[in-house]
Amino acid sequence: MANNMEYDYLIVGAGFFGSVCARELTDSGKKCLVIDRRSHLGGNCYTSNKGGIHVHEFGCHIFHTSNEELWAYVNRFAEFNNFKYHGVARVDNEFYSLPFNMWTFQQVYGSRNPVEAREAIRNHGEGIEEPRNLEEQAIMMVGRPVYEKLIKWYTEKQWGRPATELPKEIIQRLPIRFTFDSNYFNDVYQGIPIGGYTSIFDKLLSGVEVKTSVDYKANKAFFDGVAKHTIYTGAIDEFFDYKYGELEYKTTRFFHKMMDTRDAQGAAVINYPSRDVEYTRIIEHKHFDWVETDFTILTQEYPERYVAGKTEPYYPVNDAQNNAKYLLYKELADGLHNMSFGGRLAEYKYYDMDDVIGSALNFVKTLK
Ligand code: FAD
């Protein structure tokens, strides 16, 4: 495949971090080789094309940012539609609006205006002022009836732990609005790339040598000899053979199914917060980037226990124990020469897409 040190950079991982690095370094005259152990580009942002419907194979991805420069950057590689995510939760045969807004408070408490909504929350807030865990935080923020109906079981299914044992910070990030506005994200720029995410990666990596279905770890001795510098975007604990133990992740099993109907649920995402429904949500992909077909593709998401090397790591569990373990790995990584670590797996950090693109752009500036 390559002679010794044929490349300036070996980039392990064709997700956003690796692909943005490859684009920028190639444009500045460096010779890059990108490898990914998966058979496709894009990491978890990968979308497949099934009869014209762009299927978000690893969880739905909605691009949102308030950073004008990043928005301009990503628009070099895709045209975005104006999709906005308005959440819906289904409990038995009742539907509720998410994130928590006046529609939700009207549906649960019958509130007709923000004064009534705030009063209902106070009345159902059980006098909590200094919450100690996620359950207490949620009751304080939206009252027990909203918590019981829309938060408790969803969260416990998602995290596999009682809400009383989860940190309150998880729920603090959720927007709560006292207006009839159900737009999930507050960001100025929002949308879905027309034609799916994969076409962004085709453009980011155009003119760059890329090998898919190639595992760096399995061929480490070889790959360590092909480039002057390696940028690694895989899992940091795996890189060091789990020397300090495994870092924990939340993971999900995606069950895709086709239905012979034009439109099955009338929304891109419906959440299922009930205890007796095993999955957490159903995605109907054609609503992200509408295409007229007489069939549709749905994905049910089932939370699963993560097993390193066997299931895909999705969301890092950034509690004190895991963060401390990550710092031990980071110290080892910092001691290596001609080797850099970046992206969500290598930095053990939850990144939205705009953040990871920004992080890669900042990182390459340190190399050029
Ligand atoms: P990745 O995309 O994971 O890329 C890392 C790549 O490295 C992978 O392709 C992997 O196969 C490869 N790799 C690992 N080890 C090796 C090895 N040994 N050899 C070769 N290759 C290797 N962000 C948003 O902004 N909006 C959303 O709506 C959103 N939804 C999300 C939903 C889910 C379910 C998940 C998990 C994330 C979501 N994100 C969302 C976050 C988004 O996916 C990340 O910001 C982005 O994918 C991070 O890119 P990355 O390059 O760091 O990692």
Short mmCIF file of C-alpha atoms and ligand atoms in Angstrom, two decimals:
data_model
loop_
_atom_site.label_atom_id
_atom_site.label_comp_id
_atom_site.label_asym_id
_atom_site.label_seq_id
_atom_site.Cartn_x
_atom_site.Cartn_y
_atom_site.Cartn_z
CA MET A 1 0.00 0.00 0.00
CA ALA A 2 2.69 2.51 0.91
CA ASN A 3 6.42 2.98 1.22
CA ASN A 4 7.90 4.02 4.56
CA MET A 5 6.91 7.56 5.50
CA GLU A 6 5.15 8.08 2.20
CA TYR A 7 2.59 10.36 3.86
CA ASP A 8 2.86 13.50 5.96
CA TYR A 9 -0.23 12.47 7.94
CA LEU A 10 -1.99 9.23 8.70
CA ILE A 11 -5.50 10.04 9.90
CA VAL A 12 -7.28 7.26 11.75
CA GLY A 13 -11.05 7.76 11.44
CA ALA A 14 -13.18 9.27 8.66
CA GLY A 15 -15.68 11.01 10.95
CA PHE A 16 -15.92 14.81 11.12
CA PHE A 17 -12.70 15.29 13.11
CA GLY A 18 -10.55 13.17 10.79
CA SER A 19 -12.20 14.36 7.56
CA VAL A 20 -11.91 18.08 8.38
CA CYS A 21 -8.23 17.58 9.31
CA ALA A 22 -7.67 15.72 6.02
CA ARG A 23 -9.34 18.50 3.98
CA GLU A 24 -7.39 21.31 5.65
CA LEU A 25 -4.02 19.53 5.58
CA THR A 26 -4.47 18.45 1.96
CA ASP A 27 -5.37 22.02 0.99
CA SER A 28 -2.18 23.22 2.62
CA GLY A 29 -0.12 20.85 0.47
CA LYS A 30 0.29 17.90 2.86
CA LYS A 31 -0.08 14.30 1.73
CA CYS A 32 -2.64 12.44 3.86
CA LEU A 33 -3.89 8.89 4.16
CA VAL A 34 -7.25 8.42 5.92
CA ILE A 35 -8.24 4.98 7.19
CA ASP A 36 -11.43 3.83 8.86
CA ARG A 37 -12.29 0.41 10.22
CA ARG A 38 -15.87 0.82 9.08
CA SER A 39 -16.90 0.16 5.48
CA HIS A 40 -18.13 3.75 4.99
CA LEU A 41 -17.20 7.38 5.55
CA GLY A 42 -18.72 9.75 8.11
CA GLY A 43 -18.50 7.76 11.36
CA ASN A 44 -21.83 7.99 13.17
CA CYS A 45 -23.05 10.74 10.85
CA TYR A 46 -23.17 8.31 7.93
CA THR A 47 -26.42 8.21 5.96
CA SER A 48 -27.27 5.47 3.45
CA ASN A 49 -29.53 5.98 0.46
CA LYS A 50 -32.42 3.51 0.47
CA GLY A 51 -34.57 4.13 -2.60
CA GLY A 52 -34.07 7.90 -2.30
CA ILE A 53 -34.59 8.07 1.48
CA HIS A 54 -31.46 9.11 3.38
CA VAL A 55 -31.30 6.85 6.41
CA HIS A 56 -29.38 8.09 9.47
CA GLU A 57 -27.94 4.66 10.22
CA PHE A 58 -26.44 5.53 13.62
CA GLY A 59 -29.02 7.82 15.17
CA CYS A 60 -30.58 10.91 13.70
CA HIS A 61 -28.28 13.90 13.25
CA ILE A 62 -29.59 17.45 13.14
CA PHE A 63 -27.07 20.16 12.37
CA HIS A 64 -27.40 23.27 14.53
CA THR A 65 -25.01 26.05 15.38
CA SER A 66 -24.91 29.75 16.18
CA ASN A 67 -21.35 30.06 14.92
CA GLU A 68 -21.48 31.96 11.62
CA GLU A 69 -17.98 30.91 10.52
CA LEU A 70 -18.71 27.23 11.09
CA TRP A 71 -22.01 27.50 9.28
CA ALA A 72 -20.21 29.07 6.29
CA TYR A 73 -17.55 26.33 6.45
CA VAL A 74 -20.00 23.42 6.42
CA ASN A 75 -22.03 25.09 3.65
CA ARG A 76 -18.98 24.72 1.40
CA PHE A 77 -19.65 20.98 1.44
CA ALA A 78 -23.46 20.79 1.43
CA GLU A 79 -26.63 22.68 0.85
CA PHE A 80 -28.85 22.56 3.93
CA ASN A 81 -32.64 22.54 4.06
CA ASN A 82 -34.43 24.51 6.78
CA PHE A 83 -35.46 21.50 8.90
CA LYS A 84 -36.25 22.42 12.49
CA TYR A 85 -36.73 19.80 15.16
CA HIS A 86 -40.05 20.06 17.00
CA GLY A 87 -40.16 17.23 19.52
CA VAL A 88 -43.17 14.98 20.07
CA ALA A 89 -43.64 12.43 22.87
CA ARG A 90 -46.23 9.69 22.73
CA VAL A 91 -47.62 8.20 25.95
CA ASP A 92 -50.22 5.52 25.17
CA ASN A 93 -52.43 7.38 22.68
CA GLU A 94 -51.69 10.89 23.91
CA PHE A 95 -49.16 13.21 22.28
CA TYR A 96 -47.11 15.89 24.04
CA SER A 97 -44.88 18.65 22.78
CA LEU A 98 -41.14 18.76 23.54
CA PRO A 99 -38.93 20.39 24.69
CA PHE A 100 -41.03 21.59 27.63
CA ASN A 101 -42.95 24.65 26.47
CA MET A 102 -46.41 26.19 26.85
CA TRP A 103 -47.93 23.43 24.67
CA THR A 104 -46.61 20.80 27.11
CA PHE A 105 -47.82 22.72 30.17
CA GLN A 106 -51.21 23.24 28.52
CA GLN A 107 -51.43 19.50 27.76
CA VAL A 108 -50.40 18.31 31.24
CA TYR A 109 -51.61 21.10 33.57
CA GLY A 110 -54.22 22.86 31.43
CA SER A 111 -52.23 26.12 31.80
CA ARG A 112 -53.49 28.87 29.51
CA ASN A 113 -50.62 31.33 29.94
CA PRO A 114 -47.10 31.54 31.41
CA VAL A 115 -48.38 32.75 34.81
CA GLU A 116 -50.59 29.68 35.17
CA ALA A 117 -47.79 27.39 33.94
CA ARG A 118 -45.29 28.74 36.48
CA GLU A 119 -47.88 28.43 39.23
CA ALA A 120 -48.67 24.80 38.27
CA ILE A 121 -44.97 23.95 38.33
CA ARG A 122 -44.58 25.62 41.74
CA ASN A 123 -47.59 23.70 43.07
CA HIS A 124 -46.16 20.40 41.81
CA GLY A 125 -42.53 21.23 42.59
CA GLU A 126 -42.70 19.72 46.11
CA GLY A 127 -40.85 22.71 47.53
CA ILE A 128 -37.50 21.47 46.19
CA GLU A 129 -34.94 24.27 46.12
CA GLU A 130 -31.63 22.44 46.22
CA PRO A 131 -31.98 19.29 44.09
CA ARG A 132 -29.54 16.47 44.77
CA ASN A 133 -30.14 14.32 41.71
CA LEU A 134 -31.86 14.22 38.32
CA GLU A 135 -35.29 13.32 39.77
CA GLU A 136 -35.34 16.25 42.18
CA GLN A 137 -33.98 18.62 39.56
CA ALA A 138 -36.72 17.61 37.09
CA ILE A 139 -39.50 17.93 39.68
CA MET A 140 -38.23 21.38 40.59
CA MET A 141 -38.05 22.46 36.92
CA VAL A 142 -41.37 21.08 35.57
CA GLY A 143 -43.34 19.55 38.48
CA ARG A 144 -43.93 15.89 39.34
CA PRO A 145 -46.72 15.14 36.78
CA VAL A 146 -44.56 16.22 33.81
CA TYR A 147 -41.59 14.39 35.34
CA GLU A 148 -43.54 11.13 35.82
CA LYS A 149 -45.13 11.24 32.37
CA LEU A 150 -42.31 12.48 30.15
CA ILE A 151 -38.96 12.22 31.92
CA LYS A 152 -38.66 9.46 34.49
CA TRP A 153 -38.94 6.27 32.43
CA TYR A 154 -37.33 7.74 29.33
CA THR A 155 -34.27 8.70 31.36
CA GLU A 156 -34.13 5.40 33.21
CA LYS A 157 -34.42 3.42 29.95
CA GLN A 158 -31.74 5.60 28.40
CA TRP A 159 -29.22 5.43 31.25
CA GLY A 160 -30.12 2.05 32.78
CA ARG A 161 -30.12 3.60 36.28
CA PRO A 162 -32.78 5.09 38.60
CA ALA A 163 -33.19 8.86 38.09
CA THR A 164 -32.35 9.34 41.78
CA GLU A 165 -28.85 7.98 41.01
CA LEU A 166 -28.21 10.23 38.01
CA PRO A 167 -26.53 13.65 38.20
CA LYS A 168 -28.86 16.64 38.03
CA GLU A 169 -26.64 18.27 35.37
CA ILE A 170 -28.01 15.92 32.67
CA ILE A 171 -31.45 17.54 32.83
CA GLN A 172 -30.26 21.09 33.44
CA ARG A 173 -29.33 21.35 29.74
CA LEU A 174 -32.94 20.80 28.57
CA PRO A 175 -34.61 23.98 27.35
CA ILE A 176 -37.79 25.04 29.19
CA ARG A 177 -39.85 27.75 27.56
CA PHE A 178 -42.86 29.68 28.74
CA THR A 179 -43.85 30.42 25.14
CA PHE A 180 -45.68 28.32 22.56
CA ASP A 181 -42.36 27.57 20.81
CA SER A 182 -41.40 23.93 20.36
CA ASN A 183 -38.26 24.46 18.26
CA TYR A 184 -35.86 22.15 20.12
CA PHE A 185 -32.65 24.06 19.51
CA ASN A 186 -32.03 27.72 20.28
CA ASP A 187 -29.37 27.99 17.54
CA VAL A 188 -29.61 30.51 14.73
CA TYR A 189 -28.61 28.05 11.99
CA GLN A 190 -30.34 24.65 11.78
CA GLY A 191 -30.91 22.10 9.06
CA ILE A 192 -30.20 18.80 7.36
CA PRO A 193 -27.82 18.48 4.40
CA ILE A 194 -29.89 17.91 1.27
CA GLY A 195 -28.87 14.52 -0.12
CA GLY A 196 -27.71 13.23 3.29
CA TYR A 197 -24.57 13.57 5.38
CA THR A 198 -22.47 11.13 3.37
CA SER A 199 -22.17 13.57 0.48
CA ILE A 200 -20.48 16.06 2.87
CA PHE A 201 -17.80 13.46 3.58
CA ASP A 202 -17.39 12.64 -0.13
CA LYS A 203 -16.61 16.33 -0.68
CA LEU A 204 -14.46 16.78 2.45
CA LEU A 205 -12.36 13.83 1.35
CA SER A 206 -12.26 14.48 -2.38
CA GLY A 207 -8.69 14.17 -3.65
CA VAL A 208 -7.57 12.49 -0.39
CA GLU A 209 -6.43 8.87 -0.31
CA VAL A 210 -8.94 6.92 1.81
CA LYS A 211 -9.07 3.26 2.80
CA THR A 212 -12.20 1.91 4.49
CA SER A 213 -12.59 -1.44 6.31
CA VAL A 214 -9.03 -1.04 7.57
CA ASP A 215 -8.31 -1.25 11.30
CA TYR A 216 -5.37 0.73 12.62
CA LYS A 217 -4.99 -1.38 15.75
CA ALA A 218 -4.89 -4.65 13.85
CA ASN A 219 -2.11 -3.27 11.57
CA LYS A 220 -0.46 -0.84 14.00
CA ALA A 221 3.15 -1.80 13.29
CA PHE A 222 2.61 -1.23 9.57
CA PHE A 223 0.68 2.02 9.91
CA ASP A 224 3.11 3.49 12.41
CA GLY A 225 5.68 3.37 9.60
CA VAL A 226 3.71 5.09 6.82
CA ALA A 227 3.46 8.71 7.96
CA LYS A 228 5.49 11.35 9.75
CA HIS A 229 2.57 12.17 12.04
CA THR A 230 -0.59 10.28 13.05
CA ILE A 231 -3.92 11.84 14.00
CA TYR A 232 -5.95 9.28 15.90
CA THR A 233 -9.72 9.75 16.37
CA GLY A 234 -10.57 6.28 17.74
CA ALA A 235 -11.21 5.36 21.38
CA ILE A 236 -8.33 6.35 23.65
CA ASP A 237 -8.75 3.43 26.08
CA GLU A 238 -8.63 0.97 23.17
CA PHE A 239 -5.48 2.64 21.83
CA PHE A 240 -3.71 1.89 25.12
CA ASP A 241 -5.13 -1.65 25.34
CA TYR A 242 -7.40 -0.69 28.25
CA LYS A 243 -4.34 -0.35 30.50
CA TYR A 244 -6.34 1.58 33.12
CA GLY A 245 -9.64 -0.20 32.40
CA GLU A 246 -12.52 0.59 30.06
CA LEU A 247 -14.17 3.98 29.72
CA GLU A 248 -17.96 3.71 29.93
CA TYR A 249 -20.32 4.68 27.11
CA LYS A 250 -24.05 4.67 26.51
CA THR A 251 -24.97 2.73 23.46
CA THR A 252 -28.05 2.05 21.34
CA ARG A 253 -29.26 -0.73 19.05
CA PHE A 254 -30.93 0.58 15.91
CA PHE A 255 -33.71 -1.52 14.41
CA HIS A 256 -34.56 -0.31 10.91
CA LYS A 257 -37.78 -1.34 9.16
CA MET A 258 -39.49 -0.54 5.88
CA MET A 259 -43.25 0.06 5.71
CA ASP A 260 -45.49 0.17 2.65
CA THR A 261 -46.98 3.51 3.51
CA ARG A 262 -46.18 7.03 2.36
CA ASP A 263 -46.01 8.56 5.84
CA ALA A 264 -46.18 6.47 9.02
CA GLN A 265 -45.91 8.98 11.85
CA GLY A 266 -46.06 12.51 10.44
CA ALA A 267 -42.84 13.57 12.18
CA ALA A 268 -39.11 12.85 11.97
CA VAL A 269 -38.90 11.80 15.63
CA ILE A 270 -41.45 10.52 18.13
CA ASN A 271 -40.24 9.84 21.66
CA TYR A 272 -41.70 7.04 23.76
CA PRO A 273 -41.21 7.91 27.42
CA SER A 274 -43.49 5.12 28.78
CA ARG A 275 -42.13 2.40 31.00
CA ASP A 276 -43.77 -0.43 29.04
CA VAL A 277 -42.27 0.52 25.64
CA GLU A 278 -38.72 -0.85 25.31
CA TYR A 279 -37.45 1.60 22.71
CA THR A 280 -36.93 5.30 23.45
CA ARG A 281 -37.89 6.77 20.10
CA ILE A 282 -38.83 6.08 16.49
CA ILE A 283 -37.21 7.98 13.65
CA GLU A 284 -38.96 8.36 10.29
CA HIS A 285 -36.09 9.40 8.05
CA LYS A 286 -37.92 10.90 5.08
CA HIS A 287 -39.18 13.76 7.28
CA PHE A 288 -35.63 15.12 7.60
CA ASP A 289 -35.22 15.60 3.87
CA TRP A 290 -38.61 14.93 2.30
CA VAL A 291 -38.81 12.63 -0.69
CA GLU A 292 -42.06 11.48 -2.30
CA THR A 293 -42.14 7.65 -2.12
CA ASP A 294 -44.93 5.13 -1.50
CA PHE A 295 -42.86 3.51 1.27
CA THR A 296 -41.12 4.79 4.37
CA ILE A 297 -38.22 3.75 6.61
CA LEU A 298 -38.46 3.80 10.38
CA THR A 299 -35.84 3.18 13.06
CA GLN A 300 -36.58 2.12 16.61
CA GLU A 301 -33.84 2.96 19.12
CA TYR A 302 -33.22 0.52 21.97
CA PRO A 303 -30.76 1.51 24.71
CA GLU A 304 -28.21 -1.25 25.26
CA ARG A 305 -25.43 -2.08 27.67
CA TYR A 306 -22.05 -1.09 26.26
CA VAL A 307 -19.37 -3.77 25.97
CA ALA A 308 -15.98 -2.47 24.77
CA GLY A 309 -14.98 -4.01 21.43
CA LYS A 310 -18.44 -5.58 20.93
CA THR A 311 -20.91 -2.68 20.79
CA GLU A 312 -20.41 0.80 19.33
CA PRO A 313 -19.51 3.53 21.82
CA TYR A 314 -21.97 6.43 21.40
CA TYR A 315 -22.24 8.79 24.35
CA PRO A 316 -19.40 9.05 26.90
CA VAL A 317 -20.56 8.74 30.50
CA ASN A 318 -18.61 11.71 31.85
CA ASP A 319 -18.95 11.02 35.57
CA ALA A 320 -16.09 11.66 38.00
CA GLN A 321 -14.77 8.08 37.82
CA ASN A 322 -14.63 7.93 34.01
CA ASN A 323 -13.20 11.43 33.72
CA ALA A 324 -10.41 10.54 36.15
CA LYS A 325 -9.63 7.42 34.13
CA TYR A 326 -9.60 9.46 30.93
CA LEU A 327 -7.01 11.84 32.41
CA LEU A 328 -4.67 8.89 33.01
CA TYR A 329 -4.99 7.93 29.35
CA LYS A 330 -4.51 11.54 28.28
CA GLU A 331 -1.24 11.68 30.19
CA LEU A 332 0.01 8.66 28.22
CA ALA A 333 -1.20 10.24 24.96
CA ASP A 334 0.54 13.55 25.74
CA GLY A 335 3.82 11.67 26.16
CA LEU A 336 3.80 10.28 22.60
CA HIS A 337 5.72 11.98 19.79
CA ASN A 338 4.33 12.60 16.30
CA MET A 339 0.93 11.46 17.44
CA SER A 340 -2.18 13.55 18.15
CA PHE A 341 -5.58 12.57 19.56
CA GLY A 342 -8.82 14.34 18.67
CA GLY A 343 -12.59 13.93 18.38
CA ARG A 344 -15.24 12.46 20.63
CA LEU A 345 -13.65 9.03 21.20
CA ALA A 346 -10.05 10.13 21.58
CA GLU A 347 -10.96 13.02 23.90
CA TYR A 348 -13.76 11.10 25.64
CA LYS A 349 -16.06 14.06 25.26
CA TYR A 350 -19.55 14.59 23.89
CA TYR A 351 -19.24 16.85 20.86
CA ASP A 352 -22.04 18.13 18.66
CA MET A 353 -21.09 18.20 14.99
CA ASP A 354 -20.39 21.94 14.88
CA ASP A 355 -18.16 21.65 17.95
CA VAL A 356 -16.14 18.76 16.55
CA ILE A 357 -15.65 20.59 13.24
CA GLY A 358 -14.53 23.69 15.17
CA SER A 359 -12.20 21.61 17.30
CA ALA A 360 -10.61 20.01 14.19
CA LEU A 361 -10.15 23.41 12.52
CA ASN A 362 -8.44 24.80 15.63
CA PHE A 363 -6.31 21.70 15.95
CA VAL A 364 -4.94 21.77 12.39
CA LYS A 365 -3.85 25.38 12.90
CA THR A 366 -1.42 24.06 15.51
CA LEU A 367 0.13 21.73 12.91
CA LYS A 368 0.48 23.91 9.82
P1 FAD B 1 -16.67 9.64 14.81
O1 FAD B 1 -17.66 10.16 13.84
O2 FAD B 1 -17.08 8.56 15.71
O3 FAD B 1 -15.38 9.18 13.98
C1 FAD B 1 -14.40 8.31 14.51
C2 FAD B 1 -14.10 7.29 13.43
O4 FAD B 1 -12.91 6.56 13.82
C3 FAD B 1 -15.20 6.25 13.27
O5 FAD B 1 -15.67 6.25 11.93
C4 FAD B 1 -14.52 4.93 13.64
O6 FAD B 1 -14.96 3.83 12.83
C5 FAD B 1 -13.06 5.24 13.37
N1 FAD B 1 -12.14 4.38 14.13
C6 FAD B 1 -12.14 4.16 15.47
N2 FAD B 1 -11.14 3.31 15.79
C7 FAD B 1 -10.51 2.97 14.63
C8 FAD B 1 -9.42 2.11 14.33
N3 FAD B 1 -8.77 1.41 15.26
N4 FAD B 1 -9.05 1.99 13.01
C9 FAD B 1 -9.71 2.68 12.03
N5 FAD B 1 -10.74 3.50 12.29
C10 FAD B 1 -11.15 3.66 13.57
N6 FAD B 1 -24.39 15.97 16.83
C11 FAD B 1 -25.15 17.02 16.41
O7 FAD B 1 -24.61 18.13 16.19
N7 FAD B 1 -26.50 16.88 16.21
C12 FAD B 1 -27.15 15.69 16.41
O8 FAD B 1 -28.36 15.60 16.22
C13 FAD B 1 -26.37 14.58 16.86
N8 FAD B 1 -26.97 13.38 17.08
C14 FAD B 1 -26.22 12.33 17.51
C15 FAD B 1 -26.84 11.09 17.72
C16 FAD B 1 -26.08 10.00 18.14
C17 FAD B 1 -26.76 8.68 18.35
C18 FAD B 1 -24.69 10.15 18.38
C19 FAD B 1 -23.86 9.00 18.87
C20 FAD B 1 -24.07 11.37 18.18
C21 FAD B 1 -24.81 12.47 17.74
N9 FAD B 1 -24.20 13.69 17.47
C22 FAD B 1 -24.97 14.76 17.06
C23 FAD B 1 -22.74 13.87 17.64
C24 FAD B 1 -21.93 13.56 16.36
O9 FAD B 1 -22.17 12.24 15.94
C25 FAD B 1 -20.44 13.76 16.67
O10 FAD B 1 -20.19 15.12 16.94
C26 FAD B 1 -19.47 13.36 15.54
O11 FAD B 1 -19.82 12.15 14.95
C27 FAD B 1 -18.07 13.26 16.11
O12 FAD B 1 -17.13 13.04 15.07
P2 FAD B 1 -15.73 12.33 15.37
O13 FAD B 1 -14.94 12.44 14.12
O14 FAD B 1 -15.15 12.86 16.60
O15 FAD B 1 -16.10 10.82 15.72
#
